[in-house]
mmCIF file of C-alpha atoms in Angstrom:
data_model
loop_
_atom_site.group_PDB
_atom_site.id
_atom_site.type_symbol
_atom_site.label_atom_id
_atom_site.label_comp_id
_atom_site.label_asym_id
_atom_site.label_seq_id
_atom_site.Cartn_x
_atom_site.Cartn_y
_atom_site.Cartn_z
ATOM 1 C CA MET A 1 -32.973 35.416 15.281
ATOM 2 C CA ARG A 2 -32.088 33.864 11.925
ATOM 3 C CA VAL A 3 -32.103 30.190 10.977
ATOM 4 C CA PHE A 4 -30.235 29.019 7.869
ATOM 5 C CA PHE A 5 -31.061 25.724 6.126
ATOM 6 C CA ASP A 6 -28.201 24.080 4.220
ATOM 7 C CA ILE A 7 -29.638 22.582 0.997
ATOM 8 C CA GLN A 8 -27.015 20.293 -0.507
ATOM 9 C CA HIS A 9 -29.782 18.625 -2.545
ATOM 10 C CA LEU A 10 -33.268 19.813 -3.380
ATOM 11 C CA TYR A 11 -34.948 16.674 -2.036
ATOM 12 C CA TYR A 12 -33.876 17.700 1.492
ATOM 13 C CA VAL A 13 -36.331 20.597 1.482
ATOM 14 C CA PRO A 14 -39.638 18.803 2.294
ATOM 15 C CA GLN A 15 -38.145 17.843 5.660
ATOM 16 C CA TYR A 16 -37.408 21.502 6.382
ATOM 17 C CA LEU A 17 -40.565 23.259 5.198
ATOM 18 C CA PRO A 18 -42.803 22.490 8.209
ATOM 19 C CA VAL A 19 -40.054 23.734 10.538
ATOM 20 C CA LYS A 20 -39.605 26.836 8.394
ATOM 21 C CA ASP A 21 -43.334 27.551 8.600
ATOM 22 C CA GLU A 22 -43.330 27.203 12.383
ATOM 23 C CA LEU A 23 -40.265 29.433 12.718
ATOM 24 C CA GLU A 24 -41.749 32.141 10.524
ATOM 25 C CA SER A 25 -45.036 32.009 12.447
ATOM 26 C CA ARG A 26 -42.972 33.115 15.449
ATOM 27 C CA GLY A 27 -41.260 35.954 13.597
ATOM 28 C CA ILE A 28 -37.953 34.181 12.930
ATOM 29 C CA ARG A 29 -36.305 34.743 9.550
ATOM 30 C CA CYS A 30 -35.342 31.651 7.570
ATOM 31 C CA GLU A 31 -32.776 31.515 4.759
ATOM 32 C CA PHE A 32 -32.232 28.577 2.406
ATOM 33 C CA ILE A 33 -28.675 28.104 1.161
ATOM 34 C CA LEU A 34 -28.799 26.537 -2.311
ATOM 35 C CA TYR A 35 -25.876 24.745 -3.951
ATOM 36 C CA GLN A 36 -25.545 25.427 -7.651
ATOM 37 C CA GLN A 37 -25.804 22.218 -9.676
ATOM 38 C CA GLU A 38 -25.261 21.803 -13.379
ATOM 39 C CA LEU A 39 -28.550 21.476 -15.300
ATOM 40 C CA LEU A 40 -30.592 21.774 -12.078
ATOM 41 C CA ASN A 41 -30.404 25.446 -11.197
ATOM 42 C CA ASP A 42 -33.685 26.205 -12.977
ATOM 43 C CA VAL A 43 -35.439 23.434 -11.027
ATOM 44 C CA LEU A 44 -34.038 24.763 -7.750
ATOM 45 C CA LEU A 45 -35.012 28.310 -8.585
ATOM 46 C CA LYS A 46 -38.562 27.370 -9.570
ATOM 47 C CA PHE A 47 -39.073 25.437 -6.354
ATOM 48 C CA VAL A 48 -37.860 28.139 -3.979
ATOM 49 C CA LYS A 49 -39.868 30.801 -5.796
ATOM 50 C CA ASP A 50 -43.028 28.654 -5.835
ATOM 51 C CA ASN A 51 -42.626 28.176 -2.080
ATOM 52 C CA CYS A 52 -41.723 31.829 -1.413
ATOM 53 C CA LEU A 53 -38.421 30.955 0.257
ATOM 54 C CA ASN A 54 -35.636 33.390 1.063
ATOM 55 C CA PHE A 55 -32.520 31.956 -0.534
ATOM 56 C CA THR A 56 -28.845 32.497 -1.278
ATOM 57 C CA TRP A 57 -26.777 30.690 -3.901
ATOM 58 C CA VAL A 58 -23.412 29.090 -3.156
ATOM 59 C CA LYS A 59 -21.123 27.177 -5.498
ATOM 60 C CA ASN A 60 -19.925 24.560 -3.017
ATOM 61 C CA SER A 61 -19.447 23.749 0.667
ATOM 62 C CA ASP A 62 -16.388 26.006 0.924
ATOM 63 C CA GLU A 63 -18.425 28.986 -0.201
ATOM 64 C CA ALA A 64 -21.234 27.960 2.158
ATOM 65 C CA ARG A 65 -18.753 27.795 5.044
ATOM 66 C CA HIS A 66 -17.465 31.301 4.281
ATOM 67 C CA LEU A 67 -21.052 32.536 4.187
ATOM 68 C CA TYR A 68 -21.879 31.006 7.567
ATOM 69 C CA LEU A 69 -18.754 32.482 9.158
ATOM 70 C CA ALA A 70 -19.528 35.906 7.721
ATOM 71 C CA GLU A 71 -23.266 35.955 8.523
ATOM 72 C CA LYS A 72 -23.108 34.174 11.902
ATOM 73 C CA PRO A 73 -26.803 33.127 12.039
ATOM 74 C CA GLU A 74 -28.035 31.882 15.395
ATOM 75 C CA TRP A 75 -28.775 28.435 13.941
ATOM 76 C CA ILE A 76 -27.746 26.436 10.865
ATOM 77 C CA ILE A 77 -29.707 23.264 10.067
ATOM 78 C CA PHE A 78 -27.979 20.593 7.960
ATOM 79 C CA GLY A 79 -29.537 17.614 6.193
ATOM 80 C CA ASN A 80 -26.274 15.699 5.977
ATOM 81 C CA ALA A 81 -22.722 15.768 7.306
ATOM 82 C CA PHE A 82 -20.748 18.966 6.757
ATOM 83 C CA SER A 83 -16.967 19.126 7.063
ATOM 84 C CA ASP A 84 -14.967 21.604 9.160
ATOM 85 C CA VAL A 85 -17.825 22.775 11.367
ATOM 86 C CA LYS A 86 -15.679 23.537 14.426
ATOM 87 C CA GLU A 87 -15.060 27.156 13.440
ATOM 88 C CA ILE A 88 -18.744 27.669 12.593
ATOM 89 C CA ASN A 89 -19.706 26.323 16.028
ATOM 90 C CA LYS A 90 -17.954 29.281 17.641
ATOM 91 C CA TYR A 91 -20.603 31.637 16.240
ATOM 92 C CA SER A 92 -23.685 29.544 15.391
ATOM 93 C CA ASN A 93 -25.603 26.623 16.817
ATOM 94 C CA THR A 94 -25.459 23.749 14.324
ATOM 95 C CA ALA A 95 -28.034 20.968 14.082
ATOM 96 C CA LEU A 96 -28.635 17.923 11.925
ATOM 97 C CA MET A 97 -32.070 17.022 10.593
ATOM 98 C CA GLU A 98 -31.344 13.887 8.589
ATOM 99 C CA HIS A 99 -33.067 14.027 5.190
ATOM 100 C CA GLY A 100 -34.543 10.536 5.578
ATOM 101 C CA ILE A 101 -35.267 7.832 8.143
ATOM 102 C CA GLY A 102 -34.344 4.801 6.069
ATOM 103 C CA PRO A 103 -32.184 1.755 6.798
ATOM 104 C CA LYS A 104 -28.931 2.927 5.244
ATOM 105 C CA ALA A 105 -25.889 2.980 7.502
ATOM 106 C CA THR A 106 -25.298 6.646 6.713
ATOM 107 C CA TYR A 107 -28.301 7.529 8.901
ATOM 108 C CA TYR A 108 -26.095 6.894 11.929
ATOM 109 C CA GLU A 109 -22.680 7.586 10.420
ATOM 110 C CA VAL A 110 -23.470 11.224 9.560
ATOM 111 C CA SER A 111 -23.396 12.056 13.275
ATOM 112 C CA ASN A 112 -19.665 11.408 13.178
ATOM 113 C CA SER A 113 -19.130 15.083 12.418
ATOM 114 C CA ASP A 114 -18.752 18.259 14.459
ATOM 115 C CA ILE A 115 -22.413 19.275 14.135
ATOM 116 C CA THR A 116 -23.377 19.664 17.778
ATOM 117 C CA HIS A 117 -27.144 18.988 17.896
ATOM 118 C CA ARG A 118 -29.370 16.459 16.179
ATOM 119 C CA PHE A 119 -33.150 16.200 16.033
ATOM 120 C CA VAL A 120 -34.019 12.502 16.203
ATOM 121 C CA GLU A 121 -37.012 10.321 15.332
ATOM 122 C CA GLY A 122 -38.029 7.938 18.091
ATOM 123 C CA GLU A 123 -36.608 6.210 21.141
ATOM 124 C CA HIS A 124 -34.795 3.414 19.295
ATOM 125 C CA ARG A 125 -32.771 5.776 17.120
ATOM 126 C CA LEU A 126 -32.196 8.144 20.037
ATOM 127 C CA ASN A 127 -30.702 5.392 22.193
ATOM 128 C CA ARG A 128 -28.493 4.043 19.405
ATOM 129 C CA LEU A 129 -27.137 7.484 18.607
ATOM 130 C CA LYS A 130 -26.468 8.287 22.256
ATOM 131 C CA GLU A 131 -24.541 5.047 22.608
ATOM 132 C CA MET A 132 -22.512 5.696 19.457
ATOM 133 C CA PHE A 133 -21.846 9.402 20.132
ATOM 134 C CA PRO A 134 -22.185 10.072 23.866
ATOM 135 C CA GLU A 135 -20.690 13.554 23.569
ATOM 136 C CA LYS A 136 -23.402 14.824 21.183
ATOM 137 C CA LEU A 137 -26.762 16.463 21.952
ATOM 138 C CA PHE A 138 -29.700 14.443 20.626
ATOM 139 C CA VAL A 139 -33.312 15.574 20.935
ATOM 140 C CA ASP A 140 -36.240 13.227 20.245
ATOM 141 C CA THR A 141 -38.707 15.417 18.365
ATOM 142 C CA GLY A 142 -40.328 13.022 15.901
ATOM 143 C CA TYR A 143 -40.217 13.337 12.124
ATOM 144 C CA ALA A 144 -41.281 16.857 11.142
ATOM 145 C CA LYS A 145 -41.720 16.021 7.465
ATOM 146 C CA LEU A 146 -45.032 14.269 8.192
ATOM 147 C CA ASP A 147 -46.616 17.195 10.052
ATOM 148 C CA PRO A 148 -48.478 18.610 7.006
ATOM 149 C CA ILE A 149 -50.237 15.284 6.389
ATOM 150 C CA ILE A 150 -51.174 14.822 10.045
ATOM 151 C CA ASN A 151 -52.387 18.428 10.303
ATOM 152 C CA GLN A 152 -54.183 18.187 6.923
ATOM 153 C CA THR A 153 -52.558 21.364 5.631
ATOM 154 C CA LEU A 154 -51.602 19.852 2.270
ATOM 155 C CA GLU A 155 -53.597 20.741 -0.799
ATOM 156 C CA LYS A 156 -55.325 17.520 -1.844
ATOM 157 C CA LEU A 157 -54.261 16.191 -5.228
ATOM 158 C CA ASP A 158 -56.966 15.466 -7.794
ATOM 159 C CA LEU A 159 -56.440 12.015 -9.302
ATOM 160 C CA ALA A 160 -58.386 12.972 -12.414
ATOM 161 C CA ARG A 161 -56.012 15.883 -13.046
ATOM 162 C CA LEU A 162 -53.148 13.396 -12.909
ATOM 163 C CA GLY A 163 -54.874 11.403 -15.639
ATOM 164 C CA LEU A 164 -55.855 8.658 -13.197
ATOM 165 C CA CYS A 165 -59.223 7.161 -12.285
ATOM 166 C CA PRO A 166 -60.671 8.519 -9.002
ATOM 167 C CA GLU A 167 -62.700 5.309 -8.530
ATOM 168 C CA LYS A 168 -59.599 3.089 -8.467
ATOM 169 C CA PRO A 169 -57.389 2.455 -5.420
ATOM 170 C CA SER A 170 -53.975 4.071 -5.784
ATOM 171 C CA ILE A 171 -50.549 2.458 -5.424
ATOM 172 C CA LEU A 172 -47.497 4.601 -4.723
ATOM 173 C CA TYR A 173 -44.295 3.060 -6.073
ATOM 174 C CA ALA A 174 -41.429 4.955 -4.429
ATOM 175 C CA PRO A 175 -38.117 3.195 -5.055
ATOM 176 C CA THR A 176 -34.747 4.504 -4.021
ATOM 177 C CA PHE A 177 -31.869 4.889 -6.489
ATOM 178 C CA TYR A 178 -29.540 2.215 -5.049
ATOM 179 C CA PRO A 179 -29.914 -0.579 -4.264
ATOM 180 C CA SER A 180 -33.170 -0.436 -6.180
ATOM 181 C CA SER A 181 -35.946 -2.733 -7.381
ATOM 182 C CA ILE A 182 -36.645 -0.669 -10.513
ATOM 183 C CA GLU A 183 -34.747 -2.788 -13.037
ATOM 184 C CA CYS A 184 -36.164 -5.976 -11.468
ATOM 185 C CA LEU A 185 -39.751 -5.103 -12.348
ATOM 186 C CA PRO A 186 -40.968 -6.094 -15.831
ATOM 187 C CA LYS A 187 -41.663 -3.649 -18.613
ATOM 188 C CA ASN A 188 -45.359 -4.488 -18.432
ATOM 189 C CA PHE A 189 -45.515 -3.978 -14.645
ATOM 190 C CA PRO A 190 -48.429 -1.477 -14.866
ATOM 191 C CA GLU A 191 -50.432 -3.907 -17.001
ATOM 192 C CA LEU A 192 -50.154 -6.535 -14.252
ATOM 193 C CA LEU A 193 -51.867 -4.114 -11.846
ATOM 194 C CA SER A 194 -54.246 -2.548 -14.360
ATOM 195 C CA LYS A 195 -57.143 -2.429 -11.851
ATOM 196 C CA TYR A 196 -55.245 0.186 -9.849
ATOM 197 C CA ASN A 197 -53.726 3.619 -10.285
ATOM 198 C CA ILE A 198 -49.930 3.547 -10.043
ATOM 199 C CA ILE A 199 -48.105 6.710 -9.003
ATOM 200 C CA ILE A 200 -44.355 6.406 -9.559
ATOM 201 C CA LYS A 201 -42.259 8.723 -7.368
ATOM 202 C CA PRO A 202 -38.581 8.077 -8.144
ATOM 203 C CA HIS A 203 -35.718 9.268 -6.009
ATOM 204 C CA PHE A 204 -34.252 12.560 -7.207
ATOM 205 C CA PHE A 205 -30.973 10.849 -8.219
ATOM 206 C CA SER A 206 -32.825 8.376 -10.454
ATOM 207 C CA LEU A 207 -34.053 11.329 -12.501
ATOM 208 C CA VAL A 208 -30.832 13.319 -12.755
ATOM 209 C CA LYS A 209 -27.715 11.143 -12.493
ATOM 210 C CA LYS A 210 -26.176 9.702 -15.660
ATOM 211 C CA LYS A 211 -25.463 6.325 -14.064
ATOM 212 C CA TYR A 212 -29.212 5.716 -13.624
ATOM 213 C CA LYS A 213 -30.253 6.189 -17.243
ATOM 214 C CA ALA A 214 -31.497 2.569 -17.353
ATOM 215 C CA GLN A 215 -33.962 3.434 -14.604
ATOM 216 C CA ARG A 216 -35.232 6.422 -16.578
ATOM 217 C CA LYS A 217 -35.690 4.191 -19.609
ATOM 218 C CA ARG A 218 -37.875 1.869 -17.538
ATOM 219 C CA PHE A 219 -39.900 4.844 -16.271
ATOM 220 C CA ASP A 220 -40.459 6.014 -19.854
ATOM 221 C CA THR A 221 -41.866 2.589 -20.707
ATOM 222 C CA TRP A 222 -44.189 2.486 -17.710
ATOM 223 C CA LYS A 223 -45.571 6.001 -18.079
ATOM 224 C CA ARG A 224 -47.169 5.063 -21.408
ATOM 225 C CA TYR A 225 -49.776 3.032 -19.557
ATOM 226 C CA ASP A 226 -53.101 4.736 -18.847
ATOM 227 C CA ASN A 227 -53.055 3.780 -15.168
ATOM 228 C CA VAL A 228 -49.633 5.362 -14.471
ATOM 229 C CA TYR A 229 -48.618 8.806 -13.338
ATOM 230 C CA LEU A 230 -44.864 9.436 -13.286
ATOM 231 C CA THR A 231 -43.852 12.398 -11.144
ATOM 232 C CA SER A 232 -41.539 14.957 -12.673
ATOM 233 C CA ILE A 233 -38.312 16.395 -11.355
ATOM 234 C CA ASN A 234 -40.245 19.510 -10.317
ATOM 235 C CA GLU A 235 -42.514 17.488 -8.015
ATOM 236 C CA VAL A 236 -39.996 17.413 -5.207
ATOM 237 C CA SER A 237 -42.072 16.247 -2.270
ATOM 238 C CA ALA A 238 -43.568 12.777 -1.954
ATOM 239 C CA LEU A 239 -46.011 14.003 0.694
ATOM 240 C CA PRO A 240 -48.966 14.869 -1.619
ATOM 241 C CA PHE A 241 -48.698 11.422 -3.211
ATOM 242 C CA MET A 242 -48.337 9.654 0.139
ATOM 243 C CA ASP A 243 -51.461 11.474 1.240
ATOM 244 C CA ILE A 244 -53.689 10.108 -1.539
ATOM 245 C CA ALA A 245 -52.154 6.643 -1.949
ATOM 246 C CA ASP A 246 -53.756 3.561 -0.399
ATOM 247 C CA ILE A 247 -50.580 1.449 -0.332
ATOM 248 C CA ILE A 248 -46.876 1.874 -1.020
ATOM 249 C CA ILE A 249 -44.426 -0.377 -2.819
ATOM 250 C CA SER A 250 -40.782 0.366 -2.090
ATOM 251 C CA ASP A 251 -37.375 -1.196 -1.508
ATOM 252 C CA THR A 252 -34.742 0.455 0.699
ATOM 253 C CA SER A 253 -36.283 3.920 0.606
ATOM 254 C CA SER A 254 -37.065 5.721 3.852
ATOM 255 C CA THR A 255 -40.417 6.588 2.265
ATOM 256 C CA LEU A 256 -41.566 3.152 3.366
ATOM 257 C CA PHE A 257 -41.070 4.031 7.041
ATOM 258 C CA GLU A 258 -42.729 7.408 6.444
ATOM 259 C CA PHE A 259 -45.770 5.889 4.743
ATOM 260 C CA THR A 260 -46.351 3.172 7.345
ATOM 261 C CA ALA A 261 -46.142 5.844 10.055
ATOM 262 C CA LEU A 262 -49.465 7.008 8.568
ATOM 263 C CA ASN A 263 -50.823 3.517 9.368
ATOM 264 C CA LYS A 264 -51.169 2.551 5.726
ATOM 265 C CA PRO A 265 -50.059 -0.814 4.276
ATOM 266 C CA ALA A 266 -46.721 -1.293 2.550
ATOM 267 C CA ILE A 267 -44.996 -3.848 0.357
ATOM 268 C CA TRP A 268 -41.230 -4.223 0.719
ATOM 269 C CA CYS A 269 -39.424 -5.417 -2.410
ATOM 270 C CA ASP A 270 -36.512 -7.353 -0.977
ATOM 271 C CA PHE A 271 -34.959 -7.876 -4.386
ATOM 272 C CA TYR A 272 -32.628 -5.428 -6.087
ATOM 273 C CA LYS A 273 -30.485 -4.692 -9.094
ATOM 274 C CA VAL A 274 -26.974 -4.866 -7.629
ATOM 275 C CA ARG A 275 -23.835 -3.574 -9.355
ATOM 276 C CA TRP A 276 -21.061 -6.099 -10.015
ATOM 277 C CA SER A 277 -18.912 -4.219 -7.503
ATOM 278 C CA TYR A 278 -21.422 -5.204 -4.780
ATOM 279 C CA ARG A 279 -21.676 -8.895 -5.728
ATOM 280 C CA GLY A 280 -19.683 -12.031 -5.015
ATOM 281 C CA ILE A 281 -16.530 -11.282 -3.088
ATOM 282 C CA PHE A 282 -17.665 -7.653 -2.863
ATOM 283 C CA LYS A 283 -21.134 -8.329 -1.379
ATOM 284 C CA LYS A 284 -19.898 -7.085 2.002
ATOM 285 C CA ARG A 285 -20.067 -3.574 0.495
ATOM 286 C CA LEU A 286 -23.834 -3.878 0.149
ATOM 287 C CA LYS A 287 -24.143 -5.165 3.705
ATOM 288 C CA ASN A 288 -22.101 -2.202 4.936
ATOM 289 C CA ARG A 289 -24.271 0.227 2.971
ATOM 290 C CA LEU A 290 -27.431 -1.015 4.704
ATOM 291 C CA ASP A 291 -27.910 -0.741 8.453
ATOM 292 C CA GLU A 292 -29.334 -3.392 10.762
ATOM 293 C CA ASP A 293 -32.537 -1.318 10.875
ATOM 294 C CA LEU A 294 -33.371 -2.955 7.535
ATOM 295 C CA LYS A 295 -34.767 -5.860 9.582
ATOM 296 C CA TYR A 296 -37.640 -3.623 10.689
ATOM 297 C CA PHE A 297 -38.919 -3.384 7.108
ATOM 298 C CA ALA A 298 -40.286 -6.910 7.507
ATOM 299 C CA LYS A 299 -42.225 -5.739 10.568
ATOM 300 C CA VAL A 300 -43.884 -2.663 9.087
ATOM 301 C CA ALA A 301 -44.307 -4.021 5.552
ATOM 302 C CA GLN A 302 -45.047 -7.247 3.738
ATOM 303 C CA ARG A 303 -41.763 -8.645 2.441
ATOM 304 C CA VAL A 304 -41.755 -9.989 -1.133
ATOM 305 C CA CYS A 305 -38.873 -11.563 -3.031
ATOM 306 C CA ASN A 306 -40.116 -11.632 -6.624
ATOM 307 C CA ILE A 307 -42.695 -10.121 -8.951
ATOM 308 C CA GLU A 308 -45.254 -12.908 -8.374
ATOM 309 C CA GLU A 309 -45.213 -12.313 -4.610
ATOM 310 C CA LEU A 310 -45.345 -8.577 -5.205
ATOM 311 C CA LEU A 311 -48.515 -8.767 -7.284
ATOM 312 C CA ALA A 312 -50.331 -11.185 -4.978
ATOM 313 C CA ASN A 313 -49.489 -9.347 -1.776
ATOM 314 C CA THR A 314 -50.270 -5.911 -3.184
ATOM 315 C CA VAL A 315 -53.818 -7.032 -3.965
ATOM 316 C CA GLU A 316 -54.184 -8.822 -0.618
ATOM 317 C CA HIS A 317 -53.090 -5.816 1.441
ATOM 318 C CA LEU A 318 -55.182 -3.393 -0.583
ATOM 319 C CA ASN A 319 -58.199 -5.558 0.188
ATOM 320 C CA ASN A 320 -57.170 -6.038 3.815
ATOM 321 C CA PRO A 321 -55.333 -2.898 4.974
ATOM 322 C CA GLN A 322 -55.627 -3.969 8.599
ATOM 323 C CA LEU A 323 -53.004 -6.676 8.060
ATOM 324 C CA LYS A 324 -49.803 -5.857 9.998
ATOM 325 C CA GLU A 325 -51.501 -2.838 11.567
ATOM 326 C CA SER A 326 -50.355 -3.678 15.101
ATOM 327 C CA ASP A 327 -46.778 -4.085 13.852
ATOM 328 C CA ARG A 328 -46.967 -0.770 11.997
ATOM 329 C CA LEU A 329 -48.100 1.074 15.099
ATOM 330 C CA GLU A 330 -45.440 -0.550 17.274
ATOM 331 C CA MET A 331 -42.608 0.120 14.840
ATOM 332 C CA THR A 332 -43.740 3.678 14.153
ATOM 333 C CA GLU A 333 -43.424 4.535 17.820
ATOM 334 C CA LEU A 334 -39.982 2.918 17.848
ATOM 335 C CA LEU A 335 -38.501 4.244 14.579
ATOM 336 C CA THR A 336 -40.405 7.408 13.671
ATOM 337 C CA GLY A 337 -41.343 8.636 17.101
ATOM 338 C CA LYS A 338 -44.352 10.796 17.793
ATOM 339 C CA VAL A 339 -46.696 11.222 14.832
ATOM 340 C CA ASP A 340 -48.947 13.945 16.205
ATOM 341 C CA GLY A 341 -48.388 16.915 13.900
ATOM 342 C CA LEU A 342 -46.334 18.706 16.562
ATOM 343 C CA CYS A 343 -42.797 17.645 15.590
ATOM 344 C CA SER A 344 -41.987 21.014 14.010
ATOM 345 C CA LYS A 345 -43.264 22.777 17.112
ATOM 346 C CA ARG A 346 -40.961 20.693 19.328
ATOM 347 C CA ILE A 347 -37.979 21.493 17.126
ATOM 348 C CA VAL A 348 -38.721 25.213 17.159
ATOM 349 C CA ASP A 349 -39.348 25.178 20.914
ATOM 350 C CA TYR A 350 -35.872 23.715 21.337
ATOM 351 C CA ILE A 351 -34.276 26.225 18.944
ATOM 352 C CA ILE A 352 -35.847 29.174 20.736
ATOM 353 C CA GLY A 353 -35.140 27.799 24.192
ATOM 354 C CA SER A 354 -31.512 26.917 23.571
ATOM 355 C CA PRO A 355 -28.913 29.425 24.689
ATOM 356 C CA ALA A 356 -27.047 31.344 22.029
ATOM 357 C CA THR A 357 -23.560 30.137 21.136
#
């Protein structure tokens, strides 16, 4: 049996690696299909080599489709929608493992494709997807990305090696690229939390896309502070930083749901830099971009609407991490599903037990 993983973007990979490890432990060959991207090929190549992955390059989705039809692997796992899958389905099982569990509407909309299976995180999402797409096969497995933290198989990061103080509590700031809180935070943001380490883990797009150069400029300002570590483009996975952080600050990133599933406190920045095309008479576009699941952020995290509230609540929840704990546990079961380190095993059990196409 062979399982192919479709890697449209490098930041999809951390979701796949625990499943890949479980598959290979059972003698199943895994192949990662990498999409060539201008200025990023070296980053992609370094990552797959560092992680000892079998890989094949493709130029675009058309070339990937031809590859899948020629190779006919038993399974192909996608991290996002993929067009014209009907022909592929004749020869291969296709499955969706969404690359995040955030509140954007695309989480649900991507199932409006011909990918036949989907591995889902929790009862709430399972029921919504079944109602929206009754003809599809949905399997509640939990969120495999978190398995390495739960199973303690990650190599522990050394704060001192990051240039941070091991005696200080650590804050993980993990904003998404849009809509984002980055430009709303002041240039001296790290100074306002100088008693704490601040690890900044931007979204991949914030680091590579031209339209987000203002965000990179803000990062360059912040990283000059002694209490800041800014992750590089080569540090693809947020998991090692989630593992050592005591609290997370985020906005509309799915990392917030992931972090609170570890029963750690979170601060939700409900204030964003919004493009003119999403304001005024166009504000409906922003509403359409975000799903109703955004309301659950206020359950798992402390909602703040400005920098003053952000600073005060960050300190309060660092000192009292038990605040909102019951809400975190309730929402984790609802939105992330089982957090027991066995999600990858459930996915692989299903792959092996499913009949061939």
